[in-house]
CSV table of C-alpha atoms in Angstrom, one decimal:
chain,number,residue,atom,x,y,z
A,4,MET,CA,0.0,0.0,0.0
A,5,PRO,CA,1.5,3.4,-1.0
A,6,VAL,CA,2.3,5.9,1.7
A,7,ALA,CA,1.7,9.6,1.3
A,8,PRO,CA,4.7,11.8,1.9
A,9,THR,CA,4.6,13.9,5.1
A,10,SER,CA,3.5,17.4,4.4
A,11,ASP,CA,5.6,20.5,5.2
A,12,THR,CA,5.3,21.6,8.8
A,13,SER,CA,6.6,25.1,8.4
A,14,ASN,CA,3.0,26.5,8.8
A,15,VAL,CA,2.2,25.0,12.2
A,16,SER,CA,2.0,28.4,13.8
A,17,ASP,CA,-0.3,29.7,11.1
A,18,LEU,CA,-2.6,26.7,11.6
A,19,SER,CA,-2.6,27.0,15.4
A,20,CYS,CA,-3.6,30.7,15.3
A,21,ARG,CA,-6.5,29.8,12.9
A,22,ARG,CA,-7.7,26.8,15.0
A,23,HIS,CA,-10.9,27.0,17.0
A,24,ALA,CA,-10.8,30.8,17.6
A,25,ARG,CA,-14.3,30.8,19.2
A,26,ALA,CA,-14.3,34.4,20.5
A,27,GLU,CA,-13.1,36.0,17.3
A,28,GLN,CA,-15.4,38.1,15.2
A,29,THR,CA,-15.3,38.3,11.4
A,30,GLN,CA,-13.3,41.3,10.3
A,31,LEU,CA,-14.2,43.0,7.0
A,32,GLN,CA,-12.3,45.9,5.4
A,33,ILE,CA,-14.8,47.3,2.9
A,34,LEU,CA,-13.1,48.2,-0.4
A,35,GLY,CA,-16.2,49.3,-2.3
A,36,MET,CA,-16.7,49.0,-6.0
A,37,GLN,CA,-13.7,47.5,-7.9
A,38,ARG,CA,-13.2,47.4,-11.6
A,39,ARG,CA,-11.3,44.5,-13.1
A,40,SER,CA,-9.3,45.7,-16.1
A,41,ARG,CA,-10.1,42.6,-18.2
A,42,CYS,CA,-12.6,39.8,-17.8
A,43,GLY,CA,-11.0,36.5,-17.0
A,44,TYR,CA,-13.7,34.6,-18.8
A,45,CYS,CA,-14.8,36.4,-22.0
A,46,ARG,CA,-11.6,38.4,-22.3
A,47,THR,CA,-13.3,41.7,-23.2
A,48,PRO,CA,-11.2,44.7,-22.3
A,49,ALA,CA,-14.2,46.4,-20.6
A,50,GLY,CA,-14.0,43.8,-17.8
A,51,SER,CA,-16.3,43.3,-14.9
A,52,CYS,CA,-17.1,45.2,-11.7
A,53,CYS,CA,-17.5,43.8,-8.2
A,54,PHE,CA,-18.1,45.0,-4.7
A,55,GLY,CA,-15.1,44.0,-2.7
A,56,ALA,CA,-13.9,43.4,0.9
A,57,ARG,CA,-10.7,42.1,2.4
A,58,THR,CA,-10.6,39.9,5.5
A,59,ARG,CA,-8.0,38.8,8.0
A,60,LEU,CA,-10.4,36.7,10.1
A,61,LEU,CA,-13.6,35.1,8.7
A,62,ARG,CA,-15.9,32.8,10.6
A,63,CYS,CA,-17.0,29.8,8.6
A,64,ALA,CA,-20.7,30.4,9.4
A,65,ASP,CA,-20.3,34.0,8.1
A,66,TYR,CA,-18.7,32.9,4.9
A,67,GLN,CA,-21.6,30.5,4.5
A,68,VAL,CA,-23.9,33.5,4.7
A,69,LEU,CA,-21.8,35.3,2.1
A,70,ILE,CA,-21.7,32.5,-0.5
A,71,ASP,CA,-25.4,32.1,-0.2
A,72,ARG,CA,-25.6,35.8,-1.2
A,73,GLY,CA,-23.4,35.3,-4.3
A,74,TRP,CA,-20.0,36.1,-2.8
A,75,ARG,CA,-16.8,34.2,-3.5
A,76,ARG,CA,-13.2,34.5,-2.1
A,77,SER,CA,-9.8,34.6,-3.6
A,78,GLY,CA,-7.3,34.3,-0.8
A,79,SER,CA,-8.3,37.0,1.7
A,80,LEU,CA,-10.2,39.0,-1.0
A,81,LEU,CA,-14.0,38.7,-1.0
A,82,TYR,CA,-16.0,39.8,-4.0
A,83,LEU,CA,-19.5,40.1,-5.3
A,84,THR,CA,-20.1,40.8,-9.0
A,85,ASP,CA,-22.1,43.9,-9.9
A,86,HIS,CA,-24.3,42.7,-12.8
A,87,SER,CA,-25.2,46.3,-13.7
A,88,SER,CA,-21.6,46.9,-14.8
A,89,SER,CA,-20.2,43.6,-15.9
A,90,CYS,CA,-19.7,41.9,-19.2
A,91,CYS,CA,-20.8,38.4,-18.0
A,92,ALA,CA,-23.5,37.0,-15.8
A,93,TYR,CA,-22.2,35.1,-12.8
A,94,TYR,CA,-24.5,32.6,-11.1
A,95,SER,CA,-23.4,30.7,-8.0
A,96,ILE,CA,-24.0,27.0,-8.5
A,97,ARG,CA,-24.2,24.0,-6.2
A,98,THR,CA,-25.2,20.4,-6.3
A,99,HIS,CA,-27.1,18.2,-3.9
A,100,ALA,CA,-24.2,15.8,-3.1
A,101,LEU,CA,-26.4,13.3,-1.2
A,102,SER,CA,-28.6,12.8,-4.4
A,103,HIS,CA,-25.8,12.7,-6.9
A,104,THR,CA,-25.4,9.5,-8.9
A,105,LEU,CA,-22.5,8.5,-11.1
A,106,GLN,CA,-23.0,9.1,-14.9
A,107,GLN,CA,-21.7,6.7,-17.5
A,108,SER,CA,-18.7,9.0,-18.3
A,109,GLU,CA,-17.7,9.0,-14.7
A,110,LYS,CA,-18.1,5.2,-14.3
A,111,LYS,CA,-15.9,4.9,-17.5
A,112,LEU,CA,-13.3,7.1,-15.9
A,113,LEU,CA,-13.2,4.9,-12.7
A,114,ARG,CA,-12.8,1.8,-14.9
A,115,LYS,CA,-9.9,3.4,-16.7
A,116,TRP,CA,-8.3,4.2,-13.3
A,117,ARG,CA,-8.7,0.6,-12.2
A,118,ARG,CA,-7.1,-0.6,-15.5
A,119,TRP,CA,-4.1,1.6,-14.7
A,120,GLU,CA,-4.1,0.1,-11.2
A,121,LEU,CA,-4.8,3.5,-9.6
A,122,LEU,CA,-7.8,2.1,-7.8
A,123,GLY,CA,-8.5,-1.3,-6.2
A,124,ASP,CA,-11.2,-3.6,-7.5
A,125,SER,CA,-14.0,-1.9,-5.5
A,126,ALA,CA,-17.4,-0.7,-6.4
A,127,PRO,CA,-17.7,2.8,-7.8
A,128,ASP,CA,-18.9,4.4,-4.5
A,129,SER,CA,-16.2,2.8,-2.3
A,130,ALA,CA,-13.6,3.8,-4.9
A,131,LEU,CA,-14.5,7.4,-4.0
A,132,ASP,CA,-14.3,6.9,-0.3
A,133,SER,CA,-12.9,10.2,1.1
A,134,SER,CA,-11.2,9.3,4.4
A,135,VAL,CA,-8.3,11.4,5.5
A,136,VAL,CA,-5.9,8.9,3.9
A,137,THR,CA,-7.2,6.4,1.3
A,138,ALA,CA,-5.2,4.2,-1.0
A,139,GLY,CA,-5.5,2.3,-4.2
A,140,ARG,CA,-2.7,0.3,-5.7
A,141,ARG,CA,-0.9,3.4,-6.9
A,142,LEU,CA,-3.1,6.3,-5.6
A,143,VAL,CA,-3.1,7.9,-2.2
A,144,VAL,CA,-5.4,10.8,-1.3
A,145,ARG,CA,-4.8,12.8,1.8
A,146,LEU,CA,-7.0,15.6,3.3
A,147,GLU,CA,-5.0,18.1,5.3
A,148,PRO,CA,-5.3,21.7,6.5
A,149,ALA,CA,-4.4,24.2,3.8
A,150,ALA,CA,-0.7,25.0,4.2
A,151,TYR,CA,2.3,25.9,2.1
A,152,SER,CA,4.9,23.4,1.0
A,153,GLU,CA,7.6,23.6,-1.7
A,154,GLU,CA,6.3,20.4,-3.2
A,155,LYS,CA,2.8,22.0,-3.7
A,156,PHE,CA,4.3,25.2,-5.1
A,157,HIS,CA,6.3,23.4,-7.7
A,158,VAL,CA,3.2,21.5,-8.9
A,159,PHE,CA,1.3,24.9,-9.0
A,160,GLU,CA,4.1,26.5,-10.9
A,161,ARG,CA,4.1,23.8,-13.6
A,162,TYR,CA,0.3,23.9,-13.8
A,163,GLN,CA,0.2,27.7,-14.3
A,164,ARG,CA,2.8,27.6,-17.0
A,165,ALA,CA,1.3,24.7,-18.9
A,166,VAL,CA,-2.4,25.5,-18.5
A,167,HIS,CA,-2.6,29.3,-18.1
A,168,ASN,CA,0.6,30.3,-19.8
A,169,ASP,CA,1.6,32.1,-16.6
A,170,MET,CA,5.3,32.3,-16.4
A,171,ASP,CA,5.4,34.6,-13.3
A,172,ALA,CA,4.0,32.3,-10.5
A,173,SER,CA,5.6,33.3,-7.2
A,174,ARG,CA,5.8,31.6,-3.8
A,175,SER,CA,4.3,34.7,-2.1
A,176,GLY,CA,1.4,34.7,-4.6
A,177,PHE,CA,0.7,31.0,-4.2
A,178,GLN,CA,0.9,31.4,-0.4
A,179,SER,CA,-1.7,34.2,-0.3
A,180,PHE,CA,-3.9,32.8,-3.0
A,181,LEU,CA,-4.3,29.2,-2.0
A,182,CYS,CA,-2.6,28.5,1.4
A,183,SER,CA,-3.1,31.4,3.8
A,184,SER,CA,-6.9,31.2,4.3
A,185,PRO,CA,-8.7,33.8,6.5
A,186,LEU,CA,-11.2,31.1,7.6
A,187,LEU,CA,-11.0,30.2,11.3
A,188,PHE,CA,-11.0,26.6,12.1
A,189,GLU,CA,-14.0,25.9,14.3
A,190,ASP,CA,-16.6,23.3,15.3
A,191,THR,CA,-20.1,22.9,13.8
A,192,ALA,CA,-23.2,23.8,15.6
A,193,ASN,CA,-23.6,20.1,16.4
A,194,GLY,CA,-20.4,20.0,18.5
A,195,PRO,CA,-16.7,19.2,18.0
A,196,THR,CA,-15.7,18.1,14.5
A,197,SER,CA,-12.0,17.2,14.9
A,198,GLY,CA,-11.3,13.6,14.2
A,199,ARG,CA,-10.8,11.1,11.4
A,200,LEU,CA,-12.2,13.4,8.6
A,201,LEU,CA,-11.4,16.9,9.7
A,202,SER,CA,-8.3,17.3,11.8
A,203,HIS,CA,-9.0,20.9,12.7
A,204,GLY,CA,-12.8,21.2,12.2
A,205,LEU,CA,-14.5,23.4,9.7
A,206,GLY,CA,-12.1,25.5,7.6
A,207,SER,CA,-9.8,25.4,4.6
A,208,TYR,CA,-8.2,22.2,3.5
A,209,HIS,CA,-6.0,20.8,0.7
A,210,GLN,CA,-7.0,17.4,-0.7
A,211,CYS,CA,-3.7,16.0,-2.0
A,212,TYR,CA,-3.5,13.3,-4.7
A,213,TYR,CA,-0.3,11.2,-4.8
A,214,VAL,CA,0.5,8.8,-7.6
A,215,ASP,CA,3.3,6.4,-7.0
A,216,GLY,CA,4.4,8.6,-4.1
A,217,ARG,CA,4.5,11.7,-6.2
A,218,LEU,CA,2.2,14.7,-5.7
A,219,ALA,CA,-0.1,14.8,-8.8
A,220,ALA,CA,-2.8,17.3,-7.8
A,221,VAL,CA,-4.1,19.5,-5.0
A,222,GLY,CA,-7.8,20.4,-4.6
A,223,VAL,CA,-8.3,23.5,-2.5
A,224,ILE,CA,-11.6,23.4,-0.6
A,225,ASP,CA,-13.5,25.2,2.2
A,226,VAL,CA,-15.5,23.1,4.5
A,227,LEU,CA,-18.4,25.2,5.8
A,228,PRO,CA,-21.5,24.6,8.0
A,229,THR,CA,-23.7,23.2,5.1
A,230,CYS,CA,-21.3,22.5,2.3
A,231,VAL,CA,-17.9,21.8,0.8
A,232,SER,CA,-16.9,24.8,-1.4
A,233,SER,CA,-14.4,24.1,-4.2
A,234,VAL,CA,-11.9,26.9,-4.4
A,235,TYR,CA,-9.3,25.7,-7.0
A,236,LEU,CA,-7.6,22.7,-8.4
A,237,PHE,CA,-4.1,22.5,-9.7
A,238,TYR,CA,-2.2,19.4,-11.0
A,239,ASP,CA,1.1,18.4,-12.5
A,240,PRO,CA,0.7,18.6,-16.3
A,241,GLU,CA,2.4,15.2,-16.6
A,242,PHE,CA,-0.8,13.7,-15.2
A,243,SER,CA,-3.2,15.5,-17.4
A,244,ASP,CA,-4.4,12.3,-19.1
A,245,LEU,CA,-5.9,11.1,-15.8
A,246,SER,CA,-8.8,13.6,-15.9
A,247,LEU,CA,-8.0,14.8,-12.4
A,248,GLY,CA,-10.5,17.6,-12.6
A,249,THR,CA,-13.4,15.2,-13.0
A,250,TYR,CA,-12.0,12.7,-10.4
A,251,SER,CA,-11.3,15.4,-7.9
A,252,SER,CA,-14.9,16.7,-8.2
A,253,LEU,CA,-16.2,13.2,-7.6
A,254,ARG,CA,-14.0,12.9,-4.5
A,255,GLU,CA,-15.2,16.2,-3.1
A,256,ILE,CA,-18.8,15.2,-3.6
A,257,ALA,CA,-18.0,11.9,-1.8
A,258,LEU,CA,-16.4,14.0,1.0
A,259,VAL,CA,-19.7,15.9,1.4
A,260,ARG,CA,-21.4,12.5,1.9
A,261,GLU,CA,-19.0,11.4,4.5
A,262,LEU,CA,-19.1,14.7,6.4
A,263,ASN,CA,-22.9,14.5,6.4
A,264,GLN,CA,-22.7,11.0,7.9
A,265,TYR,CA,-19.9,11.4,10.4
A,266,VAL,CA,-19.6,15.1,11.2
A,267,SER,CA,-22.8,17.0,10.7
A,268,PRO,CA,-26.1,16.2,9.0
A,269,ASP,CA,-26.3,19.9,7.9
A,270,ILE,CA,-23.5,19.4,5.4
A,271,LYS,CA,-25.3,18.4,2.2
A,272,TYR,CA,-24.1,20.5,-0.7
A,273,TYR,CA,-21.1,20.8,-3.0
A,274,TYR,CA,-20.5,24.4,-4.2
A,275,MET,CA,-18.6,24.9,-7.4
A,276,GLY,CA,-18.2,28.6,-7.6
A,277,TYR,CA,-19.7,30.5,-10.6
A,278,PHE,CA,-21.7,29.1,-13.5
A,279,ILE,CA,-21.2,31.5,-16.4
A,280,PRO,CA,-23.5,30.7,-19.3
A,281,SER,CA,-21.6,32.8,-21.9
A,282,CYS,CA,-18.3,31.1,-21.1
A,283,PRO,CA,-18.0,27.5,-22.5
A,284,LYS,CA,-15.2,26.5,-20.1
A,285,MET,CA,-17.5,27.3,-17.1
A,286,THR,CA,-20.7,25.6,-18.3
A,287,TYR,CA,-19.3,22.1,-17.5
A,288,LYS,CA,-20.4,22.6,-13.9
A,289,ALA,CA,-24.0,22.0,-14.9
A,290,ARG,CA,-23.2,18.3,-15.4
A,291,TRP,CA,-23.1,17.6,-11.7
A,292,ARG,CA,-26.8,17.0,-11.0
A,293,PRO,CA,-29.1,17.7,-9.3
A,294,ALA,CA,-27.8,21.3,-9.5
A,295,GLU,CA,-29.2,24.6,-8.5
A,296,LEU,CA,-28.4,28.3,-9.3
A,297,LEU,CA,-28.6,31.2,-6.8
A,298,ASP,CA,-31.2,33.8,-7.6
A,299,LEU,CA,-29.6,37.2,-6.8
A,300,VAL,CA,-33.0,38.9,-6.4
A,301,THR,CA,-34.6,36.5,-4.0
A,302,PHE,CA,-31.5,34.7,-2.7
A,303,ALA,CA,-33.3,31.4,-3.3
A,304,TRP,CA,-31.6,28.3,-4.8
A,305,ILE,CA,-33.5,27.2,-7.9
A,306,PRO,CA,-33.2,23.9,-9.8
A,307,ILE,CA,-31.0,24.6,-12.8
A,308,ASP,CA,-33.4,23.2,-15.4
A,309,GLN,CA,-35.9,25.9,-14.4
A,310,CYS,CA,-33.2,28.6,-14.8
A,311,LEU,CA,-31.8,27.8,-18.3
A,312,GLU,CA,-34.8,29.0,-20.3
A,313,ARG,CA,-34.9,32.3,-18.5
A,314,ILE,CA,-31.1,32.6,-19.0
A,315,ARG,CA,-31.6,32.1,-22.8
A,316,GLN,CA,-34.2,34.9,-22.7
A,317,HIS,CA,-32.0,37.3,-20.8
A,318,PRO,CA,-28.3,36.3,-21.4
A,319,ALA,CA,-26.7,39.0,-19.3
A,320,PHE,CA,-28.8,38.6,-16.2
A,321,CYS,CA,-32.2,37.4,-15.0
A,322,THR,CA,-34.1,36.4,-11.9
A,323,PHE,CA,-35.4,32.9,-11.8
A,324,ASP,CA,-38.5,33.7,-9.6
A,325,PRO,CA,-41.5,33.1,-11.9
A,326,ARG,CA,-43.4,35.8,-10.0
A,327,ILE,CA,-40.9,38.4,-11.3
A,328,ASN,CA,-40.8,39.4,-14.9
A,329,SER,CA,-37.1,39.8,-15.8
A,330,ARG,CA,-38.0,42.4,-18.4
A,331,ASN,CA,-39.1,44.7,-15.5
A,332,ILE,CA,-35.6,44.8,-14.1
A,333,VAL,CA,-33.5,45.0,-17.3
A,334,ARG,CA,-33.1,47.5,-20.0
A,335,ASN,CA,-32.5,46.7,-23.6
A,336,SER,CA,-29.4,47.9,-25.5
A,337,ARG,CA,-27.2,45.7,-27.6
A,338,ARG,CA,-27.9,43.0,-25.0
A,339,ASP,CA,-30.0,42.8,-21.9
A,340,VAL,CA,-28.2,44.5,-19.0
A,341,LEU,CA,-29.4,44.7,-15.5
A,342,SER,CA,-30.4,48.3,-14.6
A,343,TRP,CA,-29.9,47.8,-10.9
A,344,ALA,CA,-27.8,45.3,-9.0
A,345,PRO,CA,-30.1,43.6,-6.5
A,346,ALA,CA,-27.4,42.1,-4.3
A,347,ILE,CA,-25.7,45.5,-4.0
A,348,SER,CA,-28.3,48.2,-4.6
A,349,PRO,CA,-29.5,50.3,-1.7
A,350,CYS,CA,-33.0,50.3,-3.3
A,351,THR,CA,-33.4,46.8,-1.9
A,352,LEU,CA,-33.2,48.0,1.7
A,353,SER,CA,-36.3,48.7,3.8
A,354,ASP,CA,-36.7,51.8,5.9
A,355,GLY,CA,-35.9,49.8,9.0
A,356,GLU,CA,-32.7,48.4,7.5
A,357,ARG,CA,-31.6,51.9,6.4
A,358,ARG,CA,-32.1,53.2,10.0
A,359,ALA,CA,-30.2,50.3,11.4
A,360,ALA,CA,-27.4,50.8,8.9
A,361,MET,CA,-26.8,54.3,10.1
A,362,GLN,CA,-26.0,52.9,13.6
A,363,LEU,CA,-23.2,50.7,12.3
A,364,VAL,CA,-19.7,51.4,13.5
A,365,PHE,CA,-16.8,51.5,11.0
A,366,TRP,CA,-13.2,51.5,12.1
A,367,ILE,CA,-10.7,53.9,10.4
A,368,GLY,CA,-7.3,52.6,11.4
A,369,PRO,CA,-6.6,50.6,14.5
A,370,ARG,CA,-8.0,53.1,17.1
A,371,ASN,CA,-10.5,55.4,15.5
A,372,SER,CA,-14.2,54.5,14.9
A,373,VAL,CA,-17.0,56.4,13.4
A,374,LEU,CA,-20.8,55.9,13.1
A,375,ALA,CA,-22.1,55.2,9.6
A,376,SER,CA,-24.4,58.3,10.0
A,377,ASN,CA,-21.3,60.4,10.4
A,378,LEU,CA,-19.7,58.8,7.3
A,379,ALA,CA,-22.8,59.6,5.4
A,380,CYS,CA,-22.5,63.3,6.3
A,381,ILE,CA,-18.9,63.4,5.0
A,382,SER,CA,-19.8,62.5,1.4
A,383,LYS,CA,-22.4,60.9,-0.8
A,384,GLU,CA,-19.8,58.4,-1.9
A,385,LEU,CA,-19.3,57.2,1.7
A,386,GLU,CA,-23.0,57.1,2.2
A,387,GLN,CA,-23.4,54.9,-0.9
A,388,VAL,CA,-20.7,52.5,0.4
A,389,VAL,CA,-22.6,52.1,3.7
A,390,TRP,CA,-25.8,51.2,1.8
A,391,GLN,CA,-23.9,48.8,-0.5
A,392,THR,CA,-22.2,47.2,2.5
A,393,VAL,CA,-25.6,46.4,4.2
A,394,ALA,CA,-27.3,45.4,0.9
A,395,SER,CA,-24.5,43.0,0.0
A,396,LEU,CA,-23.7,41.5,3.4
A,397,GLY,CA,-27.2,41.5,4.8
A,398,LEU,CA,-28.0,43.5,8.0
A,399,PRO,CA,-27.4,40.6,10.4
A,400,LEU,CA,-23.8,40.0,9.2
A,401,ALA,CA,-23.1,43.7,8.8
A,402,SER,CA,-24.2,44.2,12.4
A,403,ARG,CA,-22.0,41.4,14.0
A,404,ALA,CA,-18.8,41.8,11.9
A,405,ILE,CA,-16.0,44.2,12.7
A,406,LEU,CA,-16.2,46.6,9.8
A,407,SER,CA,-13.4,49.0,8.6
A,408,ILE,CA,-13.1,51.3,5.7
């Protein structure tokens, strides 16, 4: 049976400071509206626009709230796309992992892996068992807290060069992007979670794939109160014929099932980031059924088959709620464009939420704080940032987090 190499221990202090910090509050530095110079999906020079925040400490439950409002994270940067000023429509997508069944193409992949003696002669489901360390004849998969190692960086560097033509990958960039997570390790609402599956409880992990003792791929994931959220996958290009992207997704879906059984019955979903209908390389996420898309007007999760027809009618953005006519919230130009961004727009706030928003406290530097009402008196721009903060975070999270500007 192959044995996985021991991971780098140089980040022990980083892990310990993130572990079970029960008394810590989420800290959010509000960046306001940010313009990306070029879209990473359709490559148009106009780019996309997002509402951004940076975080040093982020509770897992609070990040769950954020991704259920359309947010995603890249390292310590949190962002929410502004559909009123973006070239592509971004819809958060998730699948019901407990109801997922293997498709013929996935069964074929597992048979191929067995032929190559990567897996044992087990049934498809047990071949995807997601214990902390599992082994086939040549394959070992290890789930460990997200941490930097030279071995991981060298695989990332080769991946970036071969797949993304990025010749400038740096150790510091890799560390901040995929290793130094702001998520605090913590228990679920059902009690302690440390054990066979999650060594540190909820938080950020690396699922490492070793073939013949060599690191072949790393899946970066966040384990949250109700889901496993996929962050990134990178692999050694020499193993590209193994279809590691597909296999890693199957393993992460299997991990959700194990967490549901052994850690918390609330963990049921596999989040895959954004589904972007106009970008062919992002539409593959719809294959993991049963899938749902997030409605950014109602914040409800809607079965994807109900969403696709409305997306065809309104390719830039639409709401999936049948009670709302998408044409009432878009204007027509060369293409349908949302005329107001529901997840960010102050017009979505009630009078009571507006009054409560003015009582929020924002920190300016380490020692000075100011009421939101005073910020609003300084300039209309700051007043707008206050409204957008509450609209995008939701009032409950905005009220309990430590906000700075």
